[in-house]
mmCIF file of C-alpha atoms and ligand atoms in Angstrom:
data_model
loop_
_atom_site.group_PDB
_atom_site.id
_atom_site.type_symbol
_atom_site.label_atom_id
_atom_site.label_comp_id
_atom_site.label_asym_id
_atom_site.label_seq_id
_atom_site.Cartn_x
_atom_site.Cartn_y
_atom_site.Cartn_z
ATOM 1 C CA UNK U 1 3.251 7.569 8.361
ATOM 2 C CA UNK U 2 -0.376 6.732 9.100
ATOM 3 C CA UNK U 3 -2.435 3.985 7.502
ATOM 4 C CA UNK U 4 -6.212 4.501 7.559
ATOM 5 C CA UNK U 5 -8.020 1.190 7.778
ATOM 6 C CA UNK U 6 -11.242 -0.393 8.997
ATOM 7 C CA UNK U 7 -11.238 -3.625 10.982
ATOM 8 C CA UNK U 8 -12.207 -6.587 8.761
ATOM 9 C CA UNK U 9 -12.271 -4.508 5.539
ATOM 10 C CA UNK U 10 -10.470 -6.567 2.879
ATOM 11 C CA UNK U 11 -8.588 -3.875 0.924
ATOM 12 C CA UNK U 12 -6.903 -2.310 3.978
ATOM 13 C CA UNK U 13 -6.110 -5.866 5.074
ATOM 14 C CA UNK U 14 -4.057 -6.321 1.908
ATOM 15 C CA UNK U 15 -1.741 -3.532 3.067
ATOM 16 C CA UNK U 16 -1.720 -4.720 6.694
ATOM 17 C CA UNK U 17 -0.711 -8.232 5.586
ATOM 18 C CA UNK U 18 1.967 -6.785 3.305
ATOM 19 C CA UNK U 19 3.388 -4.771 6.211
ATOM 20 C CA UNK U 20 3.211 -7.791 8.551
ATOM 21 C CA UNK U 21 5.130 -9.963 6.093
ATOM 22 C CA UNK U 22 7.860 -7.321 6.036
ATOM 23 C CA UNK U 23 7.838 -7.045 9.871
ATOM 24 C CA UNK U 24 7.285 -3.268 9.702
ATOM 25 C CA UNK U 25 6.112 -1.788 13.007
ATOM 26 C CA UNK U 26 6.653 1.933 12.352
ATOM 27 C CA UNK U 27 3.373 2.679 10.544
ATOM 28 C CA UNK U 28 0.575 3.906 12.825
ATOM 29 C CA UNK U 29 -2.911 2.596 11.974
ATOM 30 C CA UNK U 30 -6.033 4.752 12.308
ATOM 31 C CA UNK U 31 -9.442 3.037 12.285
ATOM 32 C CA UNK U 32 -12.302 4.520 10.290
ATOM 33 C CA UNK U 33 -15.885 3.444 11.021
ATOM 34 C CA UNK U 34 -17.443 2.674 7.634
ATOM 35 C CA UNK U 35 -20.852 1.792 9.107
ATOM 36 C CA UNK U 36 -21.042 5.298 10.578
ATOM 37 C CA UNK U 37 -19.861 6.867 7.309
ATOM 38 C CA UNK U 38 -16.665 8.408 8.705
ATOM 39 C CA UNK U 39 -15.078 7.902 5.273
ATOM 40 C CA UNK U 40 -17.672 10.195 3.665
ATOM 41 C CA UNK U 41 -16.775 13.337 5.642
ATOM 42 C CA UNK U 42 -15.141 16.289 3.873
ATOM 43 C CA UNK U 43 -12.072 15.920 6.077
ATOM 44 C CA UNK U 44 -11.590 12.324 4.988
ATOM 45 C CA UNK U 45 -12.369 13.103 1.336
ATOM 46 C CA UNK U 46 -9.469 15.550 1.392
ATOM 47 C CA UNK U 47 -7.271 12.470 1.917
ATOM 48 C CA UNK U 48 -9.288 10.045 -0.223
ATOM 49 C CA UNK U 49 -11.543 11.737 -2.820
ATOM 50 C CA UNK U 50 -13.448 8.496 -3.549
ATOM 51 C CA UNK U 51 -14.113 7.973 0.184
ATOM 52 C CA UNK U 52 -12.235 4.689 0.210
ATOM 53 C CA UNK U 53 -9.742 3.039 2.502
ATOM 54 C CA UNK U 54 -6.894 2.202 2.763
ATOM 55 C CA UNK U 55 -5.115 5.558 2.714
ATOM 56 C CA UNK U 56 -1.422 5.936 3.495
ATOM 57 C CA UNK U 57 -0.687 9.443 4.794
ATOM 58 C CA UNK U 58 2.976 10.410 4.673
ATOM 59 C CA UNK U 59 4.571 12.541 7.378
ATOM 60 C CA UNK U 60 4.482 15.564 5.028
ATOM 61 C CA UNK U 61 0.697 15.153 4.522
ATOM 62 C CA UNK U 62 0.757 13.633 1.046
ATOM 63 C CA UNK U 63 -1.674 10.734 0.672
ATOM 64 C CA UNK U 64 -1.740 7.559 -1.360
ATOM 65 C CA UNK U 65 -4.854 5.480 -1.940
ATOM 66 C CA UNK U 66 -5.274 2.164 -3.805
ATOM 67 C CA UNK U 67 -3.935 -0.760 -1.838
ATOM 68 C CA UNK U 68 -1.588 -1.939 -4.581
ATOM 69 C CA UNK U 69 -0.074 1.526 -5.041
ATOM 70 C CA UNK U 70 0.500 1.731 -1.287
ATOM 71 C CA UNK U 71 2.217 -1.665 -1.378
ATOM 72 C CA UNK U 72 4.406 -0.526 -4.304
ATOM 73 C CA UNK U 73 5.515 2.463 -2.225
ATOM 74 C CA UNK U 74 6.265 0.332 0.836
ATOM 75 C CA UNK U 75 8.134 -2.226 -1.285
ATOM 76 C CA UNK U 76 10.376 0.580 -2.592
ATOM 77 C CA UNK U 77 11.066 1.853 0.939
ATOM 78 C CA UNK U 78 11.590 -1.578 2.515
ATOM 79 C CA UNK U 79 12.565 -4.016 -0.239
ATOM 80 C CA UNK U 80 13.173 -7.095 1.975
ATOM 81 C CA UNK U 81 11.616 -9.561 2.016
ATOM 82 C CA UNK U 82 10.729 -9.002 -1.613
ATOM 83 C CA UNK U 83 7.034 -9.488 -2.399
ATOM 84 C CA UNK U 84 6.750 -7.871 -5.843
ATOM 85 C CA UNK U 85 9.614 -9.263 -7.933
ATOM 86 C CA UNK U 86 13.345 -8.680 -8.214
ATOM 87 C CA UNK U 87 13.923 -8.331 -11.957
ATOM 88 C CA UNK U 88 11.954 -7.151 -14.968
ATOM 89 C CA UNK U 89 10.408 -10.528 -15.771
ATOM 90 C CA UNK U 90 9.552 -11.458 -12.196
ATOM 91 C CA UNK U 91 8.027 -8.042 -11.468
ATOM 92 C CA UNK U 92 5.796 -8.323 -14.541
ATOM 93 C CA UNK U 93 4.965 -11.973 -13.812
ATOM 94 C CA UNK U 94 3.887 -11.194 -10.244
ATOM 95 C CA UNK U 95 1.910 -8.176 -11.447
ATOM 96 C CA UNK U 96 0.148 -10.376 -14.001
ATOM 97 C CA UNK U 97 -0.947 -12.764 -11.261
ATOM 98 C CA UNK U 98 -1.809 -9.972 -8.867
ATOM 99 C CA UNK U 99 -4.049 -8.286 -11.438
ATOM 100 C CA UNK U 100 -5.765 -11.590 -12.194
ATOM 101 C CA UNK U 101 -6.301 -12.165 -8.494
ATOM 102 C CA UNK U 102 -7.656 -8.664 -7.937
ATOM 103 C CA UNK U 103 -9.828 -8.185 -11.009
ATOM 104 C CA UNK U 104 -11.048 -11.733 -11.623
ATOM 105 C CA UNK U 105 -11.187 -13.241 -8.135
ATOM 106 C CA UNK U 106 -11.039 -10.879 -5.150
ATOM 107 C CA UNK U 107 -13.208 -8.113 -6.591
ATOM 108 C CA UNK U 108 -15.960 -10.591 -7.581
ATOM 109 C CA UNK U 109 -15.758 -12.194 -4.110
ATOM 110 C CA UNK U 110 -16.008 -8.753 -2.471
ATOM 111 C CA UNK U 111 -18.884 -7.671 -4.743
ATOM 112 C CA UNK U 112 -20.713 -10.884 -3.905
ATOM 113 C CA UNK U 113 -20.459 -10.020 -0.205
ATOM 114 C CA UNK U 114 -21.129 -6.278 -0.643
ATOM 115 C CA UNK U 115 -24.284 -6.907 -2.660
ATOM 116 C CA UNK U 116 -25.389 -10.146 -1.030
ATOM 117 C CA UNK U 117 -24.861 -9.667 2.689
ATOM 118 C CA UNK U 118 -27.337 -7.544 4.701
ATOM 119 C CA UNK U 119 -24.523 -6.651 7.152
ATOM 120 C CA UNK U 120 -22.954 -4.566 4.369
ATOM 121 C CA UNK U 121 -26.111 -2.578 3.595
ATOM 122 C CA UNK U 122 -24.789 0.583 5.285
ATOM 123 C CA UNK U 123 -21.670 0.514 3.091
ATOM 124 C CA UNK U 124 -23.228 -0.706 -0.183
ATOM 125 C CA UNK U 125 -26.342 1.433 -0.266
ATOM 126 C CA UNK U 126 -27.605 -0.002 -3.599
ATOM 127 C CA UNK U 127 -27.421 -3.702 -2.822
ATOM 128 C CA UNK U 128 -28.610 -5.680 -5.868
ATOM 129 C CA UNK U 129 -29.257 -9.429 -5.759
ATOM 130 C CA UNK U 130 -28.370 -9.887 -9.473
ATOM 131 C CA UNK U 131 -24.976 -8.243 -8.932
ATOM 132 C CA UNK U 132 -24.326 -10.573 -5.987
ATOM 133 C CA UNK U 133 -25.277 -13.628 -8.006
ATOM 134 C CA UNK U 134 -23.257 -12.633 -11.120
ATOM 135 C CA UNK U 135 -20.138 -12.042 -9.031
ATOM 136 C CA UNK U 136 -20.599 -15.242 -7.047
ATOM 137 C CA UNK U 137 -20.650 -17.183 -10.338
ATOM 138 C CA UNK U 138 -17.505 -15.416 -11.614
ATOM 139 C CA UNK U 139 -15.668 -15.995 -8.319
ATOM 140 C CA UNK U 140 -16.589 -19.670 -8.106
ATOM 141 C CA UNK U 141 -15.409 -20.301 -11.706
ATOM 142 C CA UNK U 142 -12.135 -18.590 -10.848
ATOM 143 C CA UNK U 143 -11.772 -20.613 -7.617
ATOM 144 C CA UNK U 144 -12.043 -23.811 -9.648
ATOM 145 C CA UNK U 145 -9.437 -22.611 -12.169
ATOM 146 C CA UNK U 146 -7.086 -21.453 -9.430
ATOM 147 C CA UNK U 147 -7.474 -24.811 -7.699
ATOM 148 C CA UNK U 148 -6.242 -26.537 -10.860
ATOM 149 C CA UNK U 149 -3.337 -24.060 -11.191
ATOM 150 C CA UNK U 150 -2.270 -24.693 -7.580
ATOM 151 C CA UNK U 151 -2.066 -28.441 -8.219
ATOM 152 C CA UNK U 152 1.415 -27.939 -9.653
ATOM 153 C CA UNK U 153 2.936 -25.129 -7.555
ATOM 154 C CA UNK U 154 2.938 -23.898 -4.003
ATOM 155 C CA UNK U 155 2.017 -20.236 -4.394
ATOM 156 C CA UNK U 156 -0.036 -18.246 -6.849
ATOM 157 C CA UNK U 157 2.799 -16.613 -8.780
ATOM 158 C CA UNK U 158 5.289 -19.486 -8.447
ATOM 159 C CA UNK U 159 7.412 -21.101 -5.777
ATOM 160 C CA UNK U 160 7.414 -18.209 -3.313
ATOM 161 C CA UNK U 161 4.855 -16.133 -1.418
ATOM 162 C CA UNK U 162 4.094 -12.765 -3.101
ATOM 163 C CA UNK U 163 1.617 -9.911 -3.140
ATOM 164 C CA UNK U 164 -0.600 -12.037 -5.435
ATOM 165 C CA UNK U 165 -1.209 -14.452 -2.533
ATOM 166 C CA UNK U 166 -2.138 -11.541 -0.264
ATOM 167 C CA UNK U 167 -4.548 -10.076 -2.819
ATOM 168 C CA UNK U 168 -6.254 -13.421 -3.347
ATOM 169 C CA UNK U 169 -6.538 -14.409 0.311
ATOM 170 C CA UNK U 170 -8.127 -11.081 1.283
ATOM 171 C CA UNK U 171 -10.961 -11.810 -1.149
ATOM 172 C CA UNK U 172 -11.223 -15.451 -0.052
ATOM 173 C CA UNK U 173 -11.369 -14.581 3.654
ATOM 174 C CA UNK U 174 -13.926 -11.812 3.117
ATOM 175 C CA UNK U 175 -16.245 -14.380 1.524
ATOM 176 C CA UNK U 176 -16.452 -16.136 4.900
ATOM 177 C CA UNK U 177 -19.130 -13.507 5.563
ATOM 178 C CA UNK U 178 -21.185 -15.323 2.912
ATOM 179 C CA UNK U 179 -20.280 -18.675 4.503
ATOM 180 C CA UNK U 180 -17.858 -19.685 1.743
ATOM 181 C CA UNK U 181 -14.341 -20.957 2.127
ATOM 182 C CA UNK U 182 -12.301 -23.387 0.002
ATOM 183 C CA UNK U 183 -13.356 -26.867 1.073
ATOM 184 C CA UNK U 184 -12.493 -30.461 0.161
ATOM 185 C CA UNK U 185 -13.896 -29.935 -3.327
ATOM 186 C CA UNK U 186 -11.023 -27.451 -3.926
ATOM 187 C CA UNK U 187 -8.138 -29.318 -2.214
ATOM 188 C CA UNK U 188 -5.256 -27.313 -3.720
ATOM 189 C CA UNK U 189 -6.869 -23.978 -2.944
ATOM 190 C CA UNK U 190 -7.562 -25.211 0.597
ATOM 191 C CA UNK U 191 -3.924 -26.342 1.025
ATOM 192 C CA UNK U 192 -2.772 -22.898 -0.179
ATOM 193 C CA UNK U 193 -5.102 -21.096 2.271
ATOM 194 C CA UNK U 194 -3.936 -23.303 5.154
ATOM 195 C CA UNK U 195 -0.282 -22.567 4.290
ATOM 196 C CA UNK U 196 -0.836 -18.814 4.580
ATOM 197 C CA UNK U 197 -1.971 -19.260 8.188
ATOM 198 C CA UNK U 198 1.576 -20.269 9.140
ATOM 199 C CA UNK U 199 3.141 -17.008 7.882
ATOM 200 C CA UNK U 200 3.500 -13.559 9.482
ATOM 201 C CA UNK U 201 0.911 -12.189 7.029
ATOM 202 C CA UNK U 202 -1.438 -14.985 8.067
ATOM 203 C CA UNK U 203 -1.550 -13.661 11.639
ATOM 204 C CA UNK U 204 -3.507 -10.558 10.529
ATOM 205 C CA UNK U 205 -7.133 -11.017 11.595
ATOM 206 C CA UNK U 206 -9.680 -11.401 8.793
HETATM 207 N N1 GSH G 301 -9.313 -0.360 -5.382
HETATM 208 C C1 GSH G 301 -9.331 0.115 -4.018
HETATM 209 C C2 GSH G 301 -10.625 -0.364 -3.360
HETATM 210 C C3 GSH G 301 -10.813 0.251 -1.996
HETATM 211 C C4 GSH G 301 -12.138 -0.150 -1.369
HETATM 212 O O1 GSH G 301 -13.083 -0.569 -2.035
HETATM 213 N N2 GSH G 301 -12.188 -0.019 -0.045
HETATM 214 C C5 GSH G 301 -13.398 -0.296 0.674
HETATM 215 C C6 GSH G 301 -13.082 -1.042 1.969
HETATM 216 S S1 GSH G 301 -12.484 -2.686 1.633
HETATM 217 C C7 GSH G 301 -14.068 1.002 1.041
HETATM 218 O O2 GSH G 301 -13.385 1.963 1.321
HETATM 219 N N3 GSH G 301 -15.390 1.014 1.046
HETATM 220 C C8 GSH G 301 -16.145 2.145 1.425
HETATM 221 C C9 GSH G 301 -17.262 2.429 0.472
HETATM 222 O O3 GSH G 301 -17.295 1.813 -0.605
HETATM 223 O O4 GSH G 301 -18.108 3.253 0.792
HETATM 224 C C10 GSH G 301 -8.100 -0.401 -3.272
HETATM 225 O O5 GSH G 301 -7.559 -1.441 -3.666
HETATM 226 O O6 GSH G 301 -7.645 0.228 -2.318
#
């Protein structure tokens, strides 16, 4: 299998962290240069019609896009350590948190960077200051709420590390490009971020 990624891109990083946490070394990674528009070629669109990474290409040529769908596939192939839930309730509970982290936290953080950082102008060709500012506000409200949630448990979906932590930290780390990271005003979120650094997934460069 081949995983198409770009260095420092947050959505491919979700899959790379997921693979690292499972100690999988059999998936080849192929780097795509987003600044040069390699993801917009016809050849790449045949794998990913929306010109997005990550893409997981199976040995028979079938392709999966969407980082969470790729993780679902990998979880089914290599179930241990479990990152997505072991029974009906836990699977749904982790999905609930993962969707919150993606839709309400990581996507706003990424949109803030995409629309607010001149280094992303080649990728986000319609950068809009209002979009950056709206998403910054949404992300910062969510960071405050998450900080209060993490006052009473270790990880986002409960007492163990899951895909929801990976989804959230990829957004958080991407926002370093806009000079934001959880500081002393968000002590529980900061403690959570620091704890990830000690794990296998935390060794994947941001
Ligand atoms: N929902 C998709 C989002 C994928 C995505 O936005 N990928 C970015 C890189 S982090 C991308 O391919 N950007 C290229 C572009 O927008 O032109 C997923 O989770 O995989």
